[in-house]
JSON list of C-alpha atoms in Angstrom, two decimals:
[
{"chain": "A", "resi": 1, "resn": "UNK", "atom": "CA", "xyz": [-0.20, 0.10, 0.05]},
{"chain": "A", "resi": 2, "resn": "UNK", "atom": "CA", "xyz": [1.25, 3.31, -0.98]},
{"chain": "A", "resi": 3, "resn": "UNK", "atom": "CA", "xyz": [1.35, 6.68, 1.18]},
{"chain": "A", "resi": 4, "resn": "UNK", "atom": "CA", "xyz": [-1.66, 8.28, -0.80]},
{"chain": "A", "resi": 5, "resn": "UNK", "atom": "CA", "xyz": [-3.47, 4.93, -0.55]},
{"chain": "A", "resi": 6, "resn": "UNK", "atom": "CA", "xyz": [-3.24, 4.90, 3.15]},
{"chain": "A", "resi": 7, "resn": "UNK", "atom": "CA", "xyz": [-3.80, 8.74, 3.54]},
{"chain": "A", "resi": 8, "resn": "UNK", "atom": "CA", "xyz": [-7.03, 8.02, 1.38]},
{"chain": "A", "resi": 9, "resn": "UNK", "atom": "CA", "xyz": [-7.88, 4.92, 3.76]},
{"chain": "A", "resi": 10, "resn": "UNK", "atom": "CA", "xyz": [-7.57, 7.19, 6.83]},
{"chain": "A", "resi": 11, "resn": "UNK", "atom": "CA", "xyz": [-9.51, 10.16, 5.50]},
{"chain": "A", "resi": 12, "resn": "UNK", "atom": "CA", "xyz": [-12.27, 7.72, 4.42]},
{"chain": "A", "resi": 13, "resn": "UNK", "atom": "CA", "xyz": [-12.17, 5.87, 7.84]},
{"chain": "A", "resi": 14, "resn": "UNK", "atom": "CA", "xyz": [-12.38, 9.31, 9.78]},
{"chain": "A", "resi": 15, "resn": "UNK", "atom": "CA", "xyz": [-15.30, 10.19, 7.19]},
{"chain": "A", "resi": 16, "resn": "UNK", "atom": "CA", "xyz": [-17.30, 7.13, 8.26]},
{"chain": "A", "resi": 17, "resn": "UNK", "atom": "CA", "xyz": [-16.42, 7.67, 12.21]},
{"chain": "A", "resi": 18, "resn": "UNK", "atom": "CA", "xyz": [-17.88, 11.43, 11.66]},
{"chain": "A", "resi": 19, "resn": "UNK", "atom": "CA", "xyz": [-20.97, 10.06, 9.79]},
{"chain": "A", "resi": 20, "resn": "UNK", "atom": "CA", "xyz": [-21.57, 7.56, 12.50]},
{"chain": "A", "resi": 21, "resn": "UNK", "atom": "CA", "xyz": [-21.18, 10.32, 15.45]},
{"chain": "A", "resi": 22, "resn": "UNK", "atom": "CA", "xyz": [-23.47, 12.30, 13.58]},
{"chain": "A", "resi": 23, "resn": "UNK", "atom": "CA", "xyz": [-25.98, 10.04, 13.21]},
{"chain": "A", "resi": 24, "resn": "UNK", "atom": "CA", "xyz": [-25.92, 9.11, 16.97]},
{"chain": "A", "resi": 25, "resn": "UNK", "atom": "CA", "xyz": [-26.33, 13.04, 17.85]},
{"chain": "A", "resi": 26, "resn": "UNK", "atom": "CA", "xyz": [-29.05, 13.25, 15.08]},
{"chain": "A", "resi": 27, "resn": "UNK", "atom": "CA", "xyz": [-30.99, 10.39, 16.79]},
{"chain": "A", "resi": 28, "resn": "UNK", "atom": "CA", "xyz": [-30.77, 11.89, 20.26]},
{"chain": "A", "resi": 29, "resn": "UNK", "atom": "CA", "xyz": [-32.13, 15.15, 18.76]},
{"chain": "A", "resi": 30, "resn": "UNK", "atom": "CA", "xyz": [-35.25, 13.31, 17.03]},
{"chain": "A", "resi": 31, "resn": "UNK", "atom": "CA", "xyz": [-35.82, 11.59, 20.32]},
{"chain": "A", "resi": 32, "resn": "UNK", "atom": "CA", "xyz": [-35.71, 14.75, 22.54]},
{"chain": "A", "resi": 33, "resn": "UNK", "atom": "CA", "xyz": [-36.70, 17.26, 20.00]},
{"chain": "A", "resi": 34, "resn": "UNK", "atom": "CA", "xyz": [-38.94, 19.79, 22.16]},
{"chain": "A", "resi": 35, "resn": "UNK", "atom": "CA", "xyz": [-40.85, 20.57, 18.85]},
{"chain": "A", "resi": 36, "resn": "UNK", "atom": "CA", "xyz": [-42.20, 18.99, 15.67]},
{"chain": "A", "resi": 37, "resn": "UNK", "atom": "CA", "xyz": [-39.73, 21.48, 13.82]},
{"chain": "A", "resi": 38, "resn": "UNK", "atom": "CA", "xyz": [-36.90, 20.12, 15.46]},
{"chain": "A", "resi": 39, "resn": "UNK", "atom": "CA", "xyz": [-37.95, 16.74, 14.69]},
{"chain": "A", "resi": 40, "resn": "UNK", "atom": "CA", "xyz": [-38.52, 17.59, 10.52]},
{"chain": "A", "resi": 41, "resn": "UNK", "atom": "CA", "xyz": [-35.24, 19.07, 10.51]},
{"chain": "A", "resi": 42, "resn": "UNK", "atom": "CA", "xyz": [-33.45, 16.21, 12.08]},
{"chain": "A", "resi": 43, "resn": "UNK", "atom": "CA", "xyz": [-35.05, 13.95, 9.71]},
{"chain": "A", "resi": 44, "resn": "UNK", "atom": "CA", "xyz": [-33.78, 15.87, 6.71]},
{"chain": "A", "resi": 45, "resn": "UNK", "atom": "CA", "xyz": [-30.22, 15.97, 8.23]},
{"chain": "A", "resi": 46, "resn": "UNK", "atom": "CA", "xyz": [-30.83, 12.17, 8.41]},
{"chain": "A", "resi": 47, "resn": "UNK", "atom": "CA", "xyz": [-31.00, 11.87, 4.63]},
{"chain": "A", "resi": 48, "resn": "UNK", "atom": "CA", "xyz": [-28.21, 13.80, 4.23]},
{"chain": "A", "resi": 49, "resn": "UNK", "atom": "CA", "xyz": [-26.36, 11.53, 6.46]},
{"chain": "A", "resi": 50, "resn": "UNK", "atom": "CA", "xyz": [-27.53, 8.39, 4.79]},
{"chain": "A", "resi": 51, "resn": "UNK", "atom": "CA", "xyz": [-26.15, 10.00, 1.32]},
{"chain": "A", "resi": 52, "resn": "UNK", "atom": "CA", "xyz": [-22.76, 10.98, 2.93]},
{"chain": "A", "resi": 53, "resn": "UNK", "atom": "CA", "xyz": [-22.57, 7.28, 4.02]},
{"chain": "A", "resi": 54, "resn": "UNK", "atom": "CA", "xyz": [-23.36, 6.11, 0.61]},
{"chain": "A", "resi": 55, "resn": "UNK", "atom": "CA", "xyz": [-21.07, 8.21, -0.63]},
{"chain": "A", "resi": 56, "resn": "UNK", "atom": "CA", "xyz": [-18.09, 7.10, 1.71]},
{"chain": "A", "resi": 57, "resn": "UNK", "atom": "CA", "xyz": [-19.16, 3.50, 0.82]},
{"chain": "A", "resi": 58, "resn": "UNK", "atom": "CA", "xyz": [-18.80, 4.14, -2.92]},
{"chain": "A", "resi": 59, "resn": "UNK", "atom": "CA", "xyz": [-15.55, 5.99, -2.36]},
{"chain": "A", "resi": 60, "resn": "UNK", "atom": "CA", "xyz": [-14.13, 3.34, -0.46]},
{"chain": "A", "resi": 61, "resn": "UNK", "atom": "CA", "xyz": [-15.25, 0.58, -3.16]},
{"chain": "A", "resi": 62, "resn": "UNK", "atom": "CA", "xyz": [-14.28, 2.98, -5.85]},
{"chain": "A", "resi": 63, "resn": "UNK", "atom": "CA", "xyz": [-17.75, 2.05, -7.45]},
{"chain": "A", "resi": 64, "resn": "UNK", "atom": "CA", "xyz": [-20.43, 4.63, -8.89]},
{"chain": "A", "resi": 65, "resn": "UNK", "atom": "CA", "xyz": [-23.28, 2.31, -8.12]},
{"chain": "A", "resi": 66, "resn": "UNK", "atom": "CA", "xyz": [-24.66, 4.06, -5.39]},
{"chain": "A", "resi": 67, "resn": "UNK", "atom": "CA", "xyz": [-24.81, 7.54, -7.30]},
{"chain": "A", "resi": 68, "resn": "UNK", "atom": "CA", "xyz": [-28.23, 7.34, -8.63]},
{"chain": "A", "resi": 69, "resn": "UNK", "atom": "CA", "xyz": [-29.49, 6.17, -5.09]},
{"chain": "A", "resi": 70, "resn": "UNK", "atom": "CA", "xyz": [-27.94, 9.04, -3.67]},
{"chain": "A", "resi": 71, "resn": "UNK", "atom": "CA", "xyz": [-29.46, 11.31, -6.46]},
{"chain": "A", "resi": 72, "resn": "UNK", "atom": "CA", "xyz": [-33.03, 9.85, -5.49]},
{"chain": "A", "resi": 73, "resn": "UNK", "atom": "CA", "xyz": [-32.29, 10.09, -1.79]},
{"chain": "A", "resi": 74, "resn": "UNK", "atom": "CA", "xyz": [-31.30, 13.84, -2.28]},
{"chain": "A", "resi": 75, "resn": "UNK", "atom": "CA", "xyz": [-34.57, 14.54, -4.26]},
{"chain": "A", "resi": 76, "resn": "UNK", "atom": "CA", "xyz": [-36.85, 12.61, -1.70]},
{"chain": "A", "resi": 77, "resn": "UNK", "atom": "CA", "xyz": [-35.02, 14.74, 1.37]},
{"chain": "A", "resi": 78, "resn": "UNK", "atom": "CA", "xyz": [-35.55, 18.11, -0.53]},
{"chain": "A", "resi": 79, "resn": "UNK", "atom": "CA", "xyz": [-39.05, 17.26, -1.19]},
{"chain": "A", "resi": 80, "resn": "UNK", "atom": "CA", "xyz": [-39.79, 16.04, 2.29]},
{"chain": "A", "resi": 81, "resn": "UNK", "atom": "CA", "xyz": [-38.36, 19.25, 3.67]},
{"chain": "A", "resi": 82, "resn": "UNK", "atom": "CA", "xyz": [-40.46, 21.59, 1.37]},
{"chain": "A", "resi": 83, "resn": "UNK", "atom": "CA", "xyz": [-43.58, 19.86, 2.27]},
{"chain": "A", "resi": 84, "resn": "UNK", "atom": "CA", "xyz": [-42.85, 19.90, 6.22]},
{"chain": "A", "resi": 85, "resn": "UNK", "atom": "CA", "xyz": [-41.88, 23.58, 6.08]},
{"chain": "A", "resi": 86, "resn": "UNK", "atom": "CA", "xyz": [-45.36, 24.31, 4.00]},
{"chain": "A", "resi": 87, "resn": "UNK", "atom": "CA", "xyz": [-47.43, 22.38, 6.53]},
{"chain": "A", "resi": 88, "resn": "UNK", "atom": "CA", "xyz": [-45.71, 24.31, 9.41]},
{"chain": "A", "resi": 89, "resn": "UNK", "atom": "CA", "xyz": [-46.22, 27.73, 7.80]},
{"chain": "A", "resi": 90, "resn": "UNK", "atom": "CA", "xyz": [-49.84, 26.95, 7.01]},
{"chain": "A", "resi": 91, "resn": "UNK", "atom": "CA", "xyz": [-50.15, 25.86, 10.69]},
{"chain": "A", "resi": 92, "resn": "UNK", "atom": "CA", "xyz": [-48.02, 28.75, 12.45]},
{"chain": "A", "resi": 93, "resn": "UNK", "atom": "CA", "xyz": [-50.00, 31.63, 10.24]},
{"chain": "A", "resi": 94, "resn": "UNK", "atom": "CA", "xyz": [-50.82, 34.49, 12.47]},
{"chain": "A", "resi": 95, "resn": "UNK", "atom": "CA", "xyz": [-54.48, 35.01, 12.10]},
{"chain": "A", "resi": 96, "resn": "UNK", "atom": "CA", "xyz": [-56.54, 38.49, 11.52]},
{"chain": "A", "resi": 97, "resn": "UNK", "atom": "CA", "xyz": [-58.28, 39.24, 14.72]},
{"chain": "A", "resi": 98, "resn": "UNK", "atom": "CA", "xyz": [-61.19, 40.35, 12.35]},
{"chain": "A", "resi": 99, "resn": "UNK", "atom": "CA", "xyz": [-61.38, 36.84, 11.03]},
{"chain": "A", "resi": 100, "resn": "UNK", "atom": "CA", "xyz": [-64.09, 34.38, 12.63]},
{"chain": "A", "resi": 101, "resn": "UNK", "atom": "CA", "xyz": [-62.38, 31.44, 14.38]},
{"chain": "A", "resi": 102, "resn": "UNK", "atom": "CA", "xyz": [-62.15, 28.19, 12.20]},
{"chain": "A", "resi": 103, "resn": "UNK", "atom": "CA", "xyz": [-64.26, 26.09, 14.23]},
{"chain": "A", "resi": 104, "resn": "UNK", "atom": "CA", "xyz": [-67.29, 28.33, 15.04]},
{"chain": "A", "resi": 105, "resn": "UNK", "atom": "CA", "xyz": [-70.56, 27.55, 13.92]},
{"chain": "A", "resi": 106, "resn": "UNK", "atom": "CA", "xyz": [-70.74, 30.51, 11.33]},
{"chain": "A", "resi": 107, "resn": "UNK", "atom": "CA", "xyz": [-67.75, 29.23, 9.51]},
{"chain": "A", "resi": 108, "resn": "UNK", "atom": "CA", "xyz": [-69.08, 25.56, 9.34]},
{"chain": "A", "resi": 109, "resn": "UNK", "atom": "CA", "xyz": [-72.79, 26.64, 7.88]},
{"chain": "A", "resi": 110, "resn": "UNK", "atom": "CA", "xyz": [-71.56, 28.12, 4.59]},
{"chain": "A", "resi": 111, "resn": "UNK", "atom": "CA", "xyz": [-73.00, 30.85, 2.73]},
{"chain": "A", "resi": 112, "resn": "UNK", "atom": "CA", "xyz": [-76.70, 31.86, 3.34]}
]
């Protein structure tokens, strides 16, 4: 094994260790997260860590097999984050004091 190969091996090992540590901390945040937004962001970071782990495996094996899988995971993570952000934005939107409450009898009757 040449010196550059040893350096590559050491860097890949460090990358895998850091991904595993980040995954453990991420699981702790998902478990203890005080709000739904914390958990949603943690799940998005989880997708990024899975992609990073697959990239490290692909680099270690010098095999491009996992690249399309990483691309699909990145797309799913992005769309999931956008969907959660839109849901939280609608849920937490401030209401106009002049509007009737959404669960009142007037709101459920409809037009007269």
